Coordinates of C-alpha atoms in Angstrom, one line a residue:
K44 CA -30.2 16.9 -22.9
H45 CA -26.7 15.6 -23.4
K46 CA -25.0 16.4 -26.7
T47 CA -22.1 14.8 -28.4
C48 CA -19.9 15.8 -31.3
I49 CA -17.2 13.6 -33.1
L50 CA -13.8 15.2 -33.5
G51 CA -12.7 12.7 -36.2
S52 CA -9.0 13.7 -36.4
A53 CA -6.1 14.3 -34.2
E54 CA -5.8 17.9 -35.6
A55 CA -9.5 18.5 -34.5
A56 CA -8.9 17.1 -31.1
L57 CA -5.7 19.2 -30.6
K58 CA -7.4 22.3 -31.8
M59 CA -10.0 21.7 -28.9
E60 CA -7.3 20.6 -26.4
P61 CA -3.9 21.5 -27.4
S62 CA -2.1 20.0 -24.4
L63 CA -3.1 16.4 -25.3
E64 CA -0.4 13.8 -26.0
K65 CA 0.0 13.7 -29.7
E66 CA 1.5 10.3 -30.1
G67 CA -1.3 7.8 -30.9
L68 CA -4.0 10.4 -31.0
I69 CA -6.6 9.8 -33.6
G70 CA -9.5 12.0 -32.5
A71 CA -12.0 12.7 -29.7
V72 CA -15.6 13.0 -28.8
L73 CA -17.0 16.4 -27.5
V74 CA -19.7 16.0 -25.0
W75 CA -21.9 18.6 -23.3
D76 CA -22.9 17.6 -19.8
H77 CA -24.7 19.0 -16.7
T78 CA -23.2 20.2 -13.4
T79 CA -24.8 20.6 -10.2
D80 CA -24.0 21.8 -6.6
D81 CA -24.5 18.5 -4.7
L82 CA -24.7 20.1 -1.3
A83 CA -27.2 22.7 -2.4
L84 CA -29.4 20.0 -4.0
V85 CA -29.5 17.9 -0.9
R86 CA -30.4 20.8 1.2
R87 CA -33.1 21.7 -1.2
I88 CA -34.5 18.2 -1.1
I89 CA -34.4 18.2 2.8
Q90 CA -36.1 21.6 3.0
T91 CA -38.9 20.4 0.5
A92 CA -39.5 17.4 2.6
Q93 CA -39.7 19.4 5.8
S94 CA -42.3 21.8 4.1
L95 CA -44.4 18.7 3.5
G96 CA -44.2 17.6 7.1
A97 CA -41.0 15.6 7.4
K98 CA -38.7 15.9 10.4
A99 CA -35.0 16.1 9.5
M100 CA -32.1 15.7 12.0
E101 CA -28.4 15.9 11.6
H102 CA -25.7 14.1 13.7
S103 CA -28.5 11.7 14.8
P104 CA -27.3 8.1 14.4
V105 CA -29.8 5.3 14.4
T106 CA -28.6 3.0 17.2
S107 CA -31.2 0.3 16.8
Y108 CA -34.6 -0.6 15.6
L109 CA -37.0 -3.4 16.5
Y110 CA -40.2 -4.7 14.9
D111 CA -43.2 -5.6 17.1
S112 CA -45.0 -8.3 15.1
V113 CA -48.1 -8.0 17.4
K114 CA -48.5 -4.3 17.1
K115 CA -47.0 -4.3 13.7
I116 CA -44.8 -1.3 14.5
F117 CA -41.1 -0.3 14.6
T118 CA -39.4 1.1 17.6
V119 CA -36.5 3.2 16.5
K120 CA -33.8 4.7 18.8
V121 CA -32.1 7.7 17.4
S122 CA -29.4 9.3 19.6
G123 CA -31.1 8.0 22.8
T124 CA -34.6 9.2 21.7
V125 CA -37.3 6.6 20.9
Y126 CA -39.5 6.9 17.9
Y127 CA -42.5 4.7 16.5
A128 CA -43.1 4.0 12.8
K129 CA -45.2 1.9 10.7
H130 CA -42.4 1.6 8.1
I131 CA -38.7 1.8 8.0
I132 CA -36.7 2.7 4.9
N133 CA -33.0 2.3 5.4
A134 CA -31.3 4.6 2.9
G135 CA -28.1 4.6 5.0
G136 CA -25.7 4.6 2.0
A137 CA -22.3 3.4 3.2
W138 CA -23.8 2.7 6.7
A139 CA -26.8 0.7 5.3
D140 CA -25.3 -2.6 6.7
Q141 CA -24.6 -1.1 10.1
I142 CA -28.1 0.1 10.4
R143 CA -29.6 -3.3 9.4
S144 CA -27.3 -5.1 11.9
S145 CA -28.5 -2.9 14.7
A146 CA -31.9 -4.8 14.3
T147 CA -30.8 -8.2 13.4
H148 CA -27.7 -8.3 15.6
E149 CA -26.1 -10.2 12.9
P150 CA -23.5 -9.3 10.2
S151 CA -25.1 -7.7 7.2
E152 CA -23.5 -7.6 3.7
M153 CA -26.0 -5.9 1.3
I154 CA -23.4 -3.5 0.0
V155 CA -20.0 -3.5 -1.4
P156 CA -18.3 -0.3 0.0
V157 CA -16.1 0.9 -2.9
A158 CA -14.0 3.9 -2.1
G159 CA -13.0 6.4 -4.7
A160 CA -10.3 9.0 -4.3
H161 CA -10.0 12.5 -5.9
I162 CA -7.3 15.2 -6.3
Q163 CA -7.8 18.9 -6.5
A164 CA -5.1 20.7 -8.5
P165 CA -4.6 23.8 -10.5
I166 CA -6.3 23.7 -13.9
F167 CA -3.9 22.3 -16.6
S168 CA -6.3 21.4 -19.4
R169 CA -8.6 23.7 -21.5
N170 CA -11.6 21.4 -21.1
S171 CA -13.0 18.9 -18.7
C172 CA -12.0 15.4 -19.9
I173 CA -13.1 11.7 -19.7
L174 CA -10.0 9.5 -20.3
Q175 CA -8.9 5.9 -20.1
A176 CA -6.1 5.0 -17.8
P177 CA -3.3 2.6 -18.8
D178 CA -5.2 -0.2 -17.0
N179 CA -8.3 0.6 -19.1
R180 CA -10.2 2.2 -16.2
I181 CA -12.1 5.4 -17.0
F182 CA -11.2 8.5 -15.1
F183 CA -12.1 12.1 -15.3
I184 CA -10.7 15.7 -15.1
I185 CA -13.4 18.2 -14.2
N186 CA -12.5 21.9 -14.3
R187 CA -14.7 24.0 -12.0
G188 CA -14.3 26.9 -9.6
G189 CA -10.7 27.6 -10.8
Q190 CA -9.4 24.0 -10.0
A191 CA -9.2 20.7 -11.7
R192 CA -10.8 17.7 -9.9
I193 CA -9.2 14.4 -10.9
G194 CA -10.7 11.0 -10.2
T195 CA -11.4 8.3 -9.4
T196 CA -10.2 5.0 -8.0
E197 CA -11.9 1.9 -6.8
R198 CA -11.0 -0.2 -3.7
I199 CA -12.9 -1.9 -1.0
E200 CA -13.1 0.3 2.2
K201 CA -14.9 -1.3 5.3
N202 CA -14.7 1.7 7.5
P203 CA -16.9 4.5 6.1
D204 CA -16.1 6.8 9.0
H205 CA -12.4 7.1 8.1
V206 CA -12.0 7.0 4.4
A207 CA -9.2 9.0 2.8
A208 CA -7.2 9.1 -0.4
T209 CA -4.0 6.8 -0.1
K210 CA -0.5 7.6 -1.5
E211 CA -1.1 4.7 -3.9
E212 CA -4.3 6.2 -5.4
V213 CA -2.9 9.7 -5.6
D214 CA 0.2 8.2 -7.5
Y215 CA -2.3 6.3 -9.7
L216 CA -4.4 9.3 -10.6
L217 CA -1.2 11.5 -11.3
A218 CA 0.2 8.7 -13.6
G219 CA -3.0 8.5 -15.5
V220 CA -3.1 12.3 -16.1
R221 CA 0.6 12.4 -17.3
T222 CA -0.2 9.7 -19.9
F223 CA -2.5 12.2 -21.7
F224 CA -1.0 15.5 -20.6
P225 CA 2.8 14.9 -20.3
D226 CA 3.7 18.6 -20.5
T227 CA 1.1 20.1 -18.3
A228 CA 0.0 17.5 -15.8
P229 CA 0.4 18.6 -12.2
S230 CA 3.2 17.3 -10.0
K231 CA 2.5 15.9 -6.5
E232 CA 3.8 19.3 -5.1
K233 CA 1.0 21.1 -7.0
I234 CA -1.8 19.1 -5.4
I235 CA -4.2 21.4 -3.5
S236 CA -6.1 18.7 -1.6
T237 CA -7.2 15.2 -1.8
D238 CA -10.5 13.4 -0.6
A239 CA -12.3 10.2 -1.0
G240 CA -15.8 8.9 -0.5
I241 CA -17.6 5.6 -0.7
R242 CA -20.1 4.2 -3.4
P243 CA -22.3 1.7 -1.6
L244 CA -22.8 -0.6 -4.4
A245 CA -25.4 -3.3 -4.2
K246 CA -23.7 -6.6 -3.5
P247 CA -23.8 -9.0 -6.5
A248 CA -24.6 -12.7 -6.1
R249 CA -21.1 -13.6 -7.0
T250 CA -17.9 -11.9 -5.8
T251 CA -16.3 -9.9 -8.4
A252 CA -13.8 -7.0 -8.8
P253 CA -15.2 -3.6 -7.8
E254 CA -15.0 -2.1 -11.4
K255 CA -17.2 -5.0 -12.6
I256 CA -20.1 -4.6 -10.1
S257 CA -23.3 -3.1 -11.5
R258 CA -24.0 0.6 -10.7
E259 CA -27.8 -0.1 -10.8
H260 CA -29.7 0.5 -7.5
E261 CA -31.6 -2.4 -5.7
F262 CA -34.2 -2.7 -2.9
I263 CA -34.2 -5.4 -0.3
K264 CA -37.3 -5.9 2.0
D265 CA -36.8 -7.9 5.1
K266 CA -39.3 -10.4 6.6
N267 CA -40.2 -7.7 9.2
G268 CA -41.0 -5.2 6.5
A269 CA -38.0 -2.9 6.7
I270 CA -36.9 -1.8 3.2
H271 CA -33.2 -1.2 2.4
V272 CA -32.2 1.0 -0.4
L273 CA -28.9 0.2 -2.0
G274 CA -26.6 1.9 -4.6
V275 CA -28.8 4.9 -5.4
K276 CA -26.7 7.8 -7.0
L277 CA -27.6 11.4 -6.4
T278 CA -28.4 11.9 -10.0
D279 CA -31.0 9.0 -9.9
H280 CA -32.5 9.7 -6.6
R281 CA -36.0 10.9 -7.8
R282 CA -36.5 8.0 -10.0
A283 CA -35.4 5.5 -7.4
A284 CA -37.8 7.1 -4.8
R285 CA -40.7 6.9 -7.2
E286 CA -39.8 3.3 -8.0
L287 CA -39.7 2.4 -4.3
L288 CA -43.1 4.0 -3.6
K289 CA -44.7 2.3 -6.5
R290 CA -43.4 -1.1 -5.7
Y291 CA -44.1 -1.2 -1.9
F292 CA -46.7 1.4 -1.2
S293 CA -48.7 1.6 -4.5
V294 CA -48.1 5.4 -4.7

C-alpha cells in the first residue's frame, strides 16, 4: 500500500531534503511508493501467456487485417505471413491508429500521441521527488541505479518511430530542477543521457491541451468487431484486461 506523511514545516522538509530551495518553503509530503522493472515485468507477462498457449513474435508488424463478414473471420498479415482469427484486439499503443488504418484504409484518430522526455543525470538529491514546475506542471526526480531520472514533458508527436528529447524539453526540465535545487541541480554538461516515449492517450471528444487529456483508458469496437485498446498504462494493464474480457467476451 502507498503511505504518506505530512512534513508540516520547512525545518522538517529540509531535514529530509537539505538541498531544497529554502525561500518560500513551508513543508512537504513524504510518500512511500513502489518501483518495478518494466522490461522484466513485460517479459514475464509474455512468458506467462506463452505457457498458456499464446504465440508471441517480436519485430513482426501487422501490415493489414480484413474482416470476412460471410465467414465471420479476420485475415491478418504479419510480416508477410497470413493468420486467421475470430477476434482482433488492437493494443498497438502509439501505433494503434496505424494498425486500424491498415484495415479501413482511412485516417484513424483514436489516440493523441503525447511525447514525454526524460533526462538521466548524476544523483543530486537525497530522495526521489515529485515537484511542480514554474508553469504548474508536475514533474519528478527518481533516484535509482545510481542515477537521477528527471521527467517529464508533454507535446504532440505524430511519428512514434522517431521520438526523441528535444533541446527545448531538456532546457525545460533543467530549469524546473534548478527552481527547487539551485545549488545541486545538474548542468547540461552533467547529463548522462536523454530519452523520450509516447503516451497514447484516448482522444477526447473536444480538442484540448495535452496536459488536460484524461489518463483513463478506453475501448472502441468497430462495426466489424475489431476491438481497440487505448491509453492503458503498464501499472493498470491487468485491470484493463479483465475489464475488456468482461465487457466483450463475458469472461
